[in-house]
Short mmCIF file of C-alpha atoms in Angstrom, two decimals:
data_model
loop_
_atom_site.label_atom_id
_atom_site.label_comp_id
_atom_site.label_asym_id
_atom_site.label_seq_id
_atom_site.Cartn_x
_atom_site.Cartn_y
_atom_site.Cartn_z
CA LYS J 14 0.29 -0.14 0.17
CA ASN J 15 1.30 3.49 -0.67
CA GLN J 16 1.47 5.72 2.25
CA VAL J 17 3.60 8.27 3.71
CA GLU J 18 4.46 8.58 7.12
CA GLN J 19 5.32 11.71 8.77
CA SER J 20 7.32 12.04 12.19
CA PRO J 21 6.77 14.15 14.53
CA GLN J 22 3.42 14.32 14.45
CA SER J 23 4.18 18.00 16.28
CA LEU J 24 7.16 19.93 17.30
CA ILE J 25 7.57 23.20 19.72
CA ILE J 26 10.67 24.58 19.64
CA LEU J 27 12.33 28.32 20.40
CA GLU J 28 13.07 31.12 17.51
CA GLY J 29 16.34 31.21 16.06
CA LYS J 30 16.58 27.25 16.69
CA ASN J 31 17.48 24.65 13.92
CA CYS J 32 14.74 21.40 13.74
CA THR J 33 14.35 18.52 11.49
CA LEU J 34 11.23 17.24 9.82
CA GLN J 35 11.37 13.41 8.67
CA CYS J 36 9.29 11.56 5.94
CA ASN J 37 9.30 8.28 5.32
CA TYR J 38 6.96 6.66 2.46
CA THR J 39 6.63 2.93 0.88
CA VAL J 40 5.03 4.62 -2.74
CA SER J 41 5.81 2.89 -5.68
CA PRO J 42 6.68 3.73 -8.13
CA PHE J 43 8.87 6.94 -7.41
CA SER J 44 8.31 9.95 -9.50
CA ASN J 45 9.24 12.95 -7.30
CA LEU J 46 8.94 14.20 -3.30
CA ARG J 47 7.66 17.44 -2.61
CA TRP J 48 7.69 19.28 0.79
CA TYR J 49 4.04 22.14 1.14
CA LYS J 50 4.24 24.17 3.91
CA GLN J 51 0.28 25.34 5.18
CA ASP J 52 -0.30 27.86 7.37
CA THR J 53 -3.19 28.12 9.50
CA GLY J 54 -6.25 28.84 7.77
CA ARG J 55 -4.68 28.90 3.89
CA GLY J 56 -4.02 26.25 1.10
CA PRO J 57 -0.80 24.43 0.85
CA VAL J 58 2.39 26.24 -0.80
CA SER J 59 4.70 24.61 -2.28
CA LEU J 60 8.41 24.24 -0.94
CA THR J 61 10.69 21.83 -2.72
CA ILE J 62 10.39 19.55 -4.82
CA MET J 63 12.99 16.32 -5.44
CA THR J 64 13.50 13.65 -8.20
CA PHE J 65 15.09 10.09 -8.07
CA SER J 66 18.95 11.49 -8.75
CA GLU J 67 18.24 14.43 -6.55
CA ASN J 68 19.51 14.10 -2.66
CA THR J 69 19.35 17.66 -1.32
CA LYS J 70 17.62 20.64 -2.47
CA SER J 71 17.45 24.24 -0.24
CA ASN J 72 14.80 26.97 -0.33
CA GLY J 73 15.84 29.91 1.58
CA ARG J 74 16.25 28.78 5.53
CA TYR J 75 14.85 24.86 4.37
CA THR J 76 16.86 22.09 2.78
CA ALA J 77 15.45 19.15 1.79
CA THR J 78 17.05 15.91 1.81
CA LEU J 79 15.92 12.57 -0.53
CA ASP J 80 17.41 8.94 -0.34
CA ALA J 81 15.56 6.95 -2.76
CA ASP J 82 17.50 3.84 -1.04
CA THR J 83 15.91 4.05 1.73
CA LYS J 84 13.18 6.11 1.16
CA GLN J 85 13.13 8.73 3.18
CA SER J 86 13.23 12.35 3.01
CA SER J 87 13.87 15.14 5.68
CA LEU J 88 13.21 19.28 6.14
CA HIS J 89 15.79 20.92 7.71
CA ILE J 90 14.71 24.47 9.05
CA THR J 91 17.53 26.53 10.27
CA ALA J 92 17.25 29.89 12.01
CA SER J 93 13.98 28.49 12.70
CA GLN J 94 11.47 32.21 12.62
CA LEU J 95 7.97 32.68 13.97
CA SER J 96 6.93 33.08 10.41
CA ASP J 97 7.81 29.00 10.01
CA SER J 98 4.88 28.24 12.38
CA ALA J 99 2.64 26.09 10.24
CA SER J 100 2.10 22.29 9.20
CA TYR J 101 4.38 20.82 6.60
CA ILE J 102 2.99 18.16 4.49
CA CYS J 103 4.85 15.79 2.47
CA VAL J 104 4.01 14.34 -0.52
CA VAL J 105 5.15 11.39 -2.62
CA SER J 106 4.41 11.56 -6.27
CA ARG J 107 3.80 8.25 -8.65
CA GLY J 108 3.19 10.07 -11.76
CA GLY J 109 0.02 11.00 -13.04
CA ALA J 110 -3.38 13.31 -12.33
CA ASP J 111 -4.17 11.00 -9.02
CA GLY J 112 -1.11 9.88 -8.18
CA LEU J 113 0.01 11.73 -5.01
CA THR J 114 0.34 10.66 -1.74
CA PHE J 115 -0.19 12.91 1.10
CA GLY J 116 1.53 12.59 4.47
CA LYS J 117 -0.51 14.11 7.40
CA GLY J 118 2.01 16.64 8.48
CA THR J 119 3.86 17.86 11.18
CA HIS J 120 2.51 20.69 12.84
CA LEU J 121 5.16 23.12 14.05
CA ILE J 122 5.06 25.61 16.65
CA ILE J 123 7.81 28.61 16.86
CA GLN J 124 7.79 30.07 20.63
CA PRO J 125 9.49 33.68 20.98
CA ILE F 20 -8.44 37.42 -9.99
CA ALA F 21 -5.20 36.21 -9.34
CA GLY F 22 -4.66 32.53 -9.00
CA ILE F 23 -6.94 30.42 -7.58
CA THR F 24 -9.93 31.26 -5.60
CA GLN F 25 -13.27 29.61 -3.69
CA ALA F 26 -16.40 30.31 -2.57
CA PRO F 27 -18.02 30.39 -0.05
CA THR F 28 -15.12 30.88 2.35
CA SER F 29 -16.99 29.31 4.68
CA GLN F 30 -20.88 27.29 4.78
CA ILE F 31 -23.30 25.79 7.80
CA LEU F 32 -25.39 23.63 5.65
CA ALA F 33 -28.28 21.81 7.76
CA ALA F 34 -27.86 17.67 6.48
CA GLY F 35 -29.92 17.10 3.18
CA ARG F 36 -29.55 20.30 1.17
CA ARG F 37 -27.79 20.36 -1.79
CA MET F 38 -24.28 22.48 -1.74
CA THR F 39 -21.97 23.79 -4.30
CA LEU F 40 -18.47 24.69 -3.39
CA ARG F 41 -16.89 27.04 -6.27
CA CYS F 42 -13.36 27.34 -7.76
CA THR F 43 -11.55 29.33 -10.70
CA GLN F 44 -8.52 29.72 -11.44
CA ASP F 45 -6.53 32.25 -14.05
CA MET F 46 -3.89 30.76 -14.34
CA ARG F 47 -4.84 29.06 -17.82
CA HIS F 48 -3.88 25.32 -15.99
CA ASN F 49 -5.68 22.22 -17.82
CA ALA F 50 -5.75 19.79 -14.64
CA MET F 51 -7.85 20.60 -11.59
CA TYR F 52 -8.56 18.80 -8.34
CA TRP F 53 -10.76 19.02 -5.10
CA TYR F 54 -9.27 17.70 -1.53
CA ARG F 55 -10.96 17.60 1.71
CA GLN F 56 -8.53 18.09 4.87
CA ASP F 57 -9.79 16.42 7.76
CA LEU F 58 -7.36 16.20 11.43
CA GLY F 59 -5.59 13.54 11.40
CA LEU F 60 -6.03 12.40 8.23
CA GLY F 61 -4.46 14.73 5.96
CA LEU F 62 -5.74 15.98 2.31
CA ARG F 63 -7.74 13.06 0.40
CA LEU F 64 -8.50 13.73 -3.40
CA ILE F 65 -12.52 13.67 -4.59
CA HIS F 66 -12.28 13.84 -7.74
CA TYR F 67 -9.96 15.42 -10.54
CA SER F 68 -9.95 16.89 -14.15
CA ASN F 69 -6.76 16.52 -16.62
CA THR F 70 -8.67 18.99 -19.35
CA ALA F 71 -11.70 20.73 -19.97
CA GLY F 72 -14.45 17.96 -20.42
CA THR F 73 -12.90 15.24 -18.37
CA THR F 74 -13.44 14.09 -15.03
CA GLY F 75 -12.17 11.60 -12.88
CA LYS F 76 -12.47 9.93 -9.34
CA GLY F 77 -10.05 10.18 -6.07
CA GLU F 78 -9.79 8.41 -3.45
CA VAL F 79 -13.38 9.43 -1.71
CA PRO F 80 -15.07 9.99 -4.24
CA ASP F 81 -18.62 8.95 -2.92
CA GLY F 82 -21.35 12.07 -2.33
CA TYR F 83 -19.28 14.76 -4.79
CA SER F 84 -19.88 15.16 -8.19
CA VAL F 85 -17.97 17.83 -10.24
CA SER F 86 -18.01 19.47 -13.89
CA ARG F 87 -15.77 20.83 -15.59
CA ALA F 88 -17.44 23.29 -18.54
CA ASN F 89 -14.16 25.31 -19.18
CA THR F 90 -10.90 26.00 -18.34
CA ASP F 91 -10.99 28.32 -15.05
CA ASP F 92 -13.97 26.53 -13.43
CA PHE F 93 -14.24 23.47 -11.13
CA PRO F 94 -17.23 23.42 -9.41
CA LEU F 95 -17.61 20.78 -6.42
CA THR F 96 -21.55 19.35 -5.52
CA LEU F 97 -22.97 18.08 -2.42
CA ALA F 98 -26.26 16.80 -3.69
CA SER F 99 -27.25 15.90 -0.26
CA ALA F 100 -24.65 16.93 2.43
CA VAL F 101 -24.16 14.52 5.45
CA PRO F 102 -22.70 15.14 8.51
CA SER F 103 -19.05 13.23 7.42
CA GLN F 104 -18.77 15.97 5.22
CA THR F 105 -17.87 18.13 7.83
CA SER F 106 -14.51 19.29 6.26
CA VAL F 107 -12.07 21.48 4.72
CA TYR F 108 -12.10 21.75 0.87
CA PHE F 109 -9.20 22.85 -1.13
CA CYS F 110 -9.33 23.53 -4.78
CA ALA F 111 -5.60 23.20 -6.75
CA SER F 112 -4.60 23.39 -10.31
CA ARG F 113 -1.80 22.64 -12.22
CA PRO F 114 -0.06 23.89 -15.18
CA SER F 115 0.87 20.92 -17.97
CA ARG F 116 4.60 20.30 -17.73
CA SER F 117 4.53 20.35 -13.96
CA ASP F 118 3.98 18.58 -11.27
CA THR F 119 3.21 21.48 -8.91
CA GLN F 120 -0.04 21.74 -7.40
CA TYR F 121 -1.23 25.53 -6.72
CA PHE F 122 -4.04 25.10 -3.94
CA GLY F 123 -6.58 27.91 -3.34
CA PRO F 124 -7.38 29.24 -0.02
CA GLY F 125 -10.11 26.85 0.82
CA THR F 126 -13.70 26.14 2.40
CA ARG F 127 -14.45 25.31 5.57
CA LEU F 128 -17.89 23.40 5.28
CA THR F 129 -19.99 22.46 8.18
CA VAL F 130 -22.64 20.23 7.87
CA LEU F 131 -25.32 19.96 10.31
#
């Protein structure tokens, strides 16, 4: 069964600290993996996308990694800011219109 | 209009009533999607459309119908609402040569 598991379910850190969110998947075949950020009351917004051949990609203070062999990805946030408070959703694509499998997300809270 | 819009923002509906959620995009994206997001379950695909005139069923299509008369609009209809359809509904669109989906702001629907 195609699944995407994210951990932790929720996380609270102090402003300025770093954190890493995890994503494990069993989706097959694999097309790409994407991290989305969803602010409270808003729709998800794409942060990064990685294909099979890419093992790291950065977007400002966000760095995503992918290990296609172990089927694991991580999202590292450096020097966290209050605006980083959001849910972060890992999405794995098999390709095709209905080929996305969504994780349940990690709810991140940055405290001042 | 800039991007993708949804209406209404929120709605409280009596069980058994008919309801149409509206979604409009001005990006000329061919593919459009409807998701529901429930606490603890993440985003689940209801219906999708690869191009105007075509639609397909997602993971949880029962109780919902869609139409795609033109490129810009993709309404979602609940023929006879039930309390289990209480959720936040997101519409998304995707350009032809990309896997990136662009999400609307969501509609919060409560069925009593």
